[in-house]
PDB file of C-alpha atoms in Angstrom:
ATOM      1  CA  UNK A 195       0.000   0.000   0.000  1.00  0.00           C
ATOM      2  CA  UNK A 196       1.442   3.573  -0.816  1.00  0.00           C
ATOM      3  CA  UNK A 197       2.374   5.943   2.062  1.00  0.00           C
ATOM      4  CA  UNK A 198       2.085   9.734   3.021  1.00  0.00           C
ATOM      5  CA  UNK A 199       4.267  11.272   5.381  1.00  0.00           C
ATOM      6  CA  UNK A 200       2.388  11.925   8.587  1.00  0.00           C
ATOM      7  CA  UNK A 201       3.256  14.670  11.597  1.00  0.00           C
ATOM      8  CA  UNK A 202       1.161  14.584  14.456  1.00  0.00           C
ATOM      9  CA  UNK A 203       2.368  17.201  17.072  1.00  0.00           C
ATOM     10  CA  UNK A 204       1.237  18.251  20.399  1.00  0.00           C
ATOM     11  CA  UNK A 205       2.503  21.711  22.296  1.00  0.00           C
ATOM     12  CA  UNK A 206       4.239  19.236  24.832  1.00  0.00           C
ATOM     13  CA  UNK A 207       5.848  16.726  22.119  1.00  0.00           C
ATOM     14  CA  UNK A 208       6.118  15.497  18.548  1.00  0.00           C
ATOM     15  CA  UNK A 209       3.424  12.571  19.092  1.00  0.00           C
ATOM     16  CA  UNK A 210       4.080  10.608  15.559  1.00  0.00           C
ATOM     17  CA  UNK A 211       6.356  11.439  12.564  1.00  0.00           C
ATOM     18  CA  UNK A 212       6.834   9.036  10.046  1.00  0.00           C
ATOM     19  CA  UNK A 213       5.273   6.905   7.152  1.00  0.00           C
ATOM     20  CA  UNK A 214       1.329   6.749   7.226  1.00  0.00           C
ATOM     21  CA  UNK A 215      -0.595   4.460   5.303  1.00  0.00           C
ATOM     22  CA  UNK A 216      -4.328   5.888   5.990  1.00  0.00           C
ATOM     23  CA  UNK A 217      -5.465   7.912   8.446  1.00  0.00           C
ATOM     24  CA  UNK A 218      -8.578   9.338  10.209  1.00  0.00           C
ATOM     25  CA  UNK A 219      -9.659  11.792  12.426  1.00  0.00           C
ATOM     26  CA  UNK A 220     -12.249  13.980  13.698  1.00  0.00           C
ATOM     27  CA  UNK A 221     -13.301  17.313  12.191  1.00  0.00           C
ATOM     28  CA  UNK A 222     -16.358  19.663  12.624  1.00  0.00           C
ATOM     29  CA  UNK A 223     -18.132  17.559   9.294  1.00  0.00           C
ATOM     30  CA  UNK A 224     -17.532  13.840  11.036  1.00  0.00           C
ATOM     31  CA  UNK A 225     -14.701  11.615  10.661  1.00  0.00           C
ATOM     32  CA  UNK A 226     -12.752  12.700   7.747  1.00  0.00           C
ATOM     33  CA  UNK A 227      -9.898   9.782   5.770  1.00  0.00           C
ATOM     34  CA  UNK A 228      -6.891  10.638   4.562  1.00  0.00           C
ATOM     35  CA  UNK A 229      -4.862   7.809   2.237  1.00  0.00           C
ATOM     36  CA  UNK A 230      -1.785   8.825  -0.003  1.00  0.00           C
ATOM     37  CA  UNK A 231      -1.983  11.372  -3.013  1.00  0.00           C
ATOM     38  CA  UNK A 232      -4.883  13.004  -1.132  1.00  0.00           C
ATOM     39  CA  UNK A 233      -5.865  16.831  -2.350  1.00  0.00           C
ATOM     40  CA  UNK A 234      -4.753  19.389  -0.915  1.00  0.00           C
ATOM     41  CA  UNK A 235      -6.950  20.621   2.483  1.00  0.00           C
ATOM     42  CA  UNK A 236      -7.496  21.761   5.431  1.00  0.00           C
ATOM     43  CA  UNK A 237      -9.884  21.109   8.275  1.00  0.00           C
ATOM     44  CA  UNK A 238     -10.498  21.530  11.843  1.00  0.00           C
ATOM     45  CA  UNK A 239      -9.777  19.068  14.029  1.00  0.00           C
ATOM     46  CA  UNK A 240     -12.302  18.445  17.403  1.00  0.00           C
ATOM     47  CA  UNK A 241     -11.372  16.399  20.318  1.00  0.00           C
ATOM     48  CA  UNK A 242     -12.050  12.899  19.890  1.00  0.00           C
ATOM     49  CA  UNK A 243     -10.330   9.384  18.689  1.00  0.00           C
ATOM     50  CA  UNK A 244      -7.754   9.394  15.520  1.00  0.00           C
ATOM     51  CA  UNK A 245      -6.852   6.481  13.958  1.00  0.00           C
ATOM     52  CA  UNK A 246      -3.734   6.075  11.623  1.00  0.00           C
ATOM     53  CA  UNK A 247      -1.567   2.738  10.077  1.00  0.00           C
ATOM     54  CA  UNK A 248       1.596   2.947  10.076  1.00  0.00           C
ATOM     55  CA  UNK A 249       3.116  -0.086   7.290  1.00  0.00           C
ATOM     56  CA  UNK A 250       3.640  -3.154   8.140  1.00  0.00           C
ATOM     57  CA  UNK A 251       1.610  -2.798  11.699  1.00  0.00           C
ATOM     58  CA  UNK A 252      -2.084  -2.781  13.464  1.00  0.00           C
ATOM     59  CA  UNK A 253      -3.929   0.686  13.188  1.00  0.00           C
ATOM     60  CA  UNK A 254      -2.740   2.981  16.192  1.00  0.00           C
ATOM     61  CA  UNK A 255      -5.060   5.489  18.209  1.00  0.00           C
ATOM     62  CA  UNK A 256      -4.886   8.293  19.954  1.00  0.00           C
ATOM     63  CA  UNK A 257      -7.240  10.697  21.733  1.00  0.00           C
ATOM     64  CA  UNK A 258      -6.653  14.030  20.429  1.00  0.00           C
ATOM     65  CA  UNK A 259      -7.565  17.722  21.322  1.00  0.00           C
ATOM     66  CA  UNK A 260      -9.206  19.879  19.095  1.00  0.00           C
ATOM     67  CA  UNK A 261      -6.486  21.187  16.389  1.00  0.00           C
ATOM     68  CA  UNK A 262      -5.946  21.716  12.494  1.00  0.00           C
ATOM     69  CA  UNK A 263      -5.153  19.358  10.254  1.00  0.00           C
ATOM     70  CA  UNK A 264      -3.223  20.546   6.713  1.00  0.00           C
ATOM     71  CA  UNK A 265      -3.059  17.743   3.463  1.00  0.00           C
ATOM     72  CA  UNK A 266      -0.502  19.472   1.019  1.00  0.00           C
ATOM     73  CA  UNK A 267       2.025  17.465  -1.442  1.00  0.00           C
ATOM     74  CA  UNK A 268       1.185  13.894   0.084  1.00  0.00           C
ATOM     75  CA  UNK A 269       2.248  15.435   3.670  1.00  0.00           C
ATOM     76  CA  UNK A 270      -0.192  15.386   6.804  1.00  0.00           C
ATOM     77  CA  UNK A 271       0.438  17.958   9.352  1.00  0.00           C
ATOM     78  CA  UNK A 272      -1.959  17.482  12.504  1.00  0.00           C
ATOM     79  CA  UNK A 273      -1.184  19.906  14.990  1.00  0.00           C
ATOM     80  CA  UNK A 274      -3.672  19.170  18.267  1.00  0.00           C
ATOM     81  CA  UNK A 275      -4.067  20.567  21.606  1.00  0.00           C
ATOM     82  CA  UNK A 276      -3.665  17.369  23.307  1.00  0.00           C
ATOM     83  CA  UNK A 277      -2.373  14.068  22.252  1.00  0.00           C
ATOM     84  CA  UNK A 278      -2.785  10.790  24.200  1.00  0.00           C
ATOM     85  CA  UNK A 279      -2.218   6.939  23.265  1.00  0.00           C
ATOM     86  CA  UNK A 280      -4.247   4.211  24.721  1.00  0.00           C
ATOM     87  CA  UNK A 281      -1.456   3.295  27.647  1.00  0.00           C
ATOM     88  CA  UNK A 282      -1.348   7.038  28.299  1.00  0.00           C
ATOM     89  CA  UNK A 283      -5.103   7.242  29.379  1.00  0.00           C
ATOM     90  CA  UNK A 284      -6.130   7.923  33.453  1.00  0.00           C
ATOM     91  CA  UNK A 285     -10.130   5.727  33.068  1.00  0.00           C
ATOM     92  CA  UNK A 286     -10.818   7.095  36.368  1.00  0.00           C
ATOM     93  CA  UNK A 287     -10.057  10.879  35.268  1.00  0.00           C
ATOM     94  CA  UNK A 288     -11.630  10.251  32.323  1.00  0.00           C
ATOM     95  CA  UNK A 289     -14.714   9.239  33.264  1.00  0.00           C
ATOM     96  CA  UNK A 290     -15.042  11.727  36.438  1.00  0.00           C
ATOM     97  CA  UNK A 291     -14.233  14.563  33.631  1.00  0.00           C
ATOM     98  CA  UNK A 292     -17.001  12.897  31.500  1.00  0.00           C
ATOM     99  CA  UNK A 293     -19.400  12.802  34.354  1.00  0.00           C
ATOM    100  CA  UNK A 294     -18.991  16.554  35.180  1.00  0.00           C
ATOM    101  CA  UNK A 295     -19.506  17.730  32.567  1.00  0.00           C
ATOM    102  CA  UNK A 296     -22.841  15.787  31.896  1.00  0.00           C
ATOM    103  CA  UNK A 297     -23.865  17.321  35.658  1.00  0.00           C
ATOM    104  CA  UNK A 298     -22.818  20.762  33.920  1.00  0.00           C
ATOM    105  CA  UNK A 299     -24.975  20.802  31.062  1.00  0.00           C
ATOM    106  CA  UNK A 300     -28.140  20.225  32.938  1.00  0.00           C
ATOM    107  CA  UNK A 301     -27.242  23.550  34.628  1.00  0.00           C
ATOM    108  CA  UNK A 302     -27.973  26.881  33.423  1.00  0.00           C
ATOM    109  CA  UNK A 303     -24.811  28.577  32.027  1.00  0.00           C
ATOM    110  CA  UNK A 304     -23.919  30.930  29.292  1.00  0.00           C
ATOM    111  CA  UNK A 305     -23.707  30.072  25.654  1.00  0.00           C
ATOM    112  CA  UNK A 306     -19.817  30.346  26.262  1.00  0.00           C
ATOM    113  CA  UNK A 307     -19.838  28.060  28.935  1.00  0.00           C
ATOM    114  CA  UNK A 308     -22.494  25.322  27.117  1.00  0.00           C
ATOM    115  CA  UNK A 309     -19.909  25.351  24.653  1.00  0.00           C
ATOM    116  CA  UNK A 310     -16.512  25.041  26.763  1.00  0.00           C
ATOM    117  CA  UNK A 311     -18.869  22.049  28.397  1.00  0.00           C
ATOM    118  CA  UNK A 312     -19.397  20.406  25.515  1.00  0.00           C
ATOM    119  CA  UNK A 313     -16.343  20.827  24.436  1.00  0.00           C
ATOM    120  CA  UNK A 314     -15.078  18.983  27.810  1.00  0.00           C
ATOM    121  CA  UNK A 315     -17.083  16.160  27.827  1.00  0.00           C
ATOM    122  CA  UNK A 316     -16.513  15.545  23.690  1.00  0.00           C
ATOM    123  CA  UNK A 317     -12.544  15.353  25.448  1.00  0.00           C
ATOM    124  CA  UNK A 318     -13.027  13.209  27.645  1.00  0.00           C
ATOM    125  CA  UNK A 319     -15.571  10.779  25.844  1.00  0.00           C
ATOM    126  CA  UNK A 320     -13.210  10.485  23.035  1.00  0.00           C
ATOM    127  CA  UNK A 321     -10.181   9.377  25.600  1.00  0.00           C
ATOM    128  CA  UNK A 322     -12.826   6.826  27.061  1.00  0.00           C
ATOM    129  CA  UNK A 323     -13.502   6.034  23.179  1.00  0.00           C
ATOM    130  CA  UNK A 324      -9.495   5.544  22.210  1.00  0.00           C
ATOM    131  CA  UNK A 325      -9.112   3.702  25.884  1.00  0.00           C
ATOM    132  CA  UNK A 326     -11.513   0.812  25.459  1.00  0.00           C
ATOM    133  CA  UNK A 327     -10.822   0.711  21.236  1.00  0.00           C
ATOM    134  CA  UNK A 328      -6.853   0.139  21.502  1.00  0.00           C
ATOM    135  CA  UNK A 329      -6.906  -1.768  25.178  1.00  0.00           C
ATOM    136  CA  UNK A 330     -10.466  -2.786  25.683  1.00  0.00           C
ATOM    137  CA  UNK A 331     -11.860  -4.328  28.509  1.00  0.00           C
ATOM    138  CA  UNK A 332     -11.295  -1.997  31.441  1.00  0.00           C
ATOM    139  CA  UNK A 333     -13.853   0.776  30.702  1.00  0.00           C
ATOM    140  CA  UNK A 334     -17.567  -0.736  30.460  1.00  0.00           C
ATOM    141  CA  UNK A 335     -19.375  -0.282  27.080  1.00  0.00           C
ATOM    142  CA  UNK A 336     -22.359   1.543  28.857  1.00  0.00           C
ATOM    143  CA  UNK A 337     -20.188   4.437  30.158  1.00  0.00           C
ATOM    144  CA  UNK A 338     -19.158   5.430  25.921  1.00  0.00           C
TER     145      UNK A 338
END
């Protein structure tokens, strides 16, 4: 199978550079796939699970942050927030984040704050997602 070059960088660390068979990840229109000699774009990139193959191995994941992603030349740049793989992932944190921030929406708060809510619990339902995808078996289906 023919390969892109993929970058996937967080503020803290480069998170994956190298040779990228396909790829996907969230954006504001749904889950968008990128294989080599894709056009040229660019999208933005909300918190959630990404999924890319590196050759010759099992498709990886990672819960990401929302971010930009930029398709030019058969190159990927993702540049996220927050990058996380499976082994990386607190359950406990995740799922008391997720739980506040269901409690939060039921209460009245500002259209800012609906958002930065939603926003939160997208975060940490798509580190619960990436957790029990890669891993499995430690955070109960119910709970996603």
């Amino acid at each position: 199978m023919e390969t892109f070059e993929l970058h996937i960088w967080a503020p803290d660390r480069p998170f994956y550079d190298g040779a990228c068979e396909s790829l996907v990840l969230p954006t504001v229109d749904g889950q968008y796939g990128v294989m080599a000699h894709h056009s040229n774009a660019i999208a933005a990139v909300v918190p959630g699970e990404l999924g890319y193959t590196v050759p010759g191995e099992a498709k990886k994941y990672a819960a990401v942050g929302a971010g930009i992603v930029k398709i030019e030349d058969n190159t990927v740049h993702v540049l996220v927030e927050t990058a996380e793989r499976p082994e990386e992932i607190d359950v406990n944190r995740a799922e008391k984040d997720a739980e506040a921030a269901r409690e939060a929406l039921l209460q009245k708060q500002s259209r800012r704050e609906y958002y930065t809510t939603k926003i939160s619990l997208a975060r940490a339902m798509g580190r619960l997602r990436t957790r029990e995808h890669s891993i499995g078996g430690d955070v109960p289906k119910e709970r996603l």
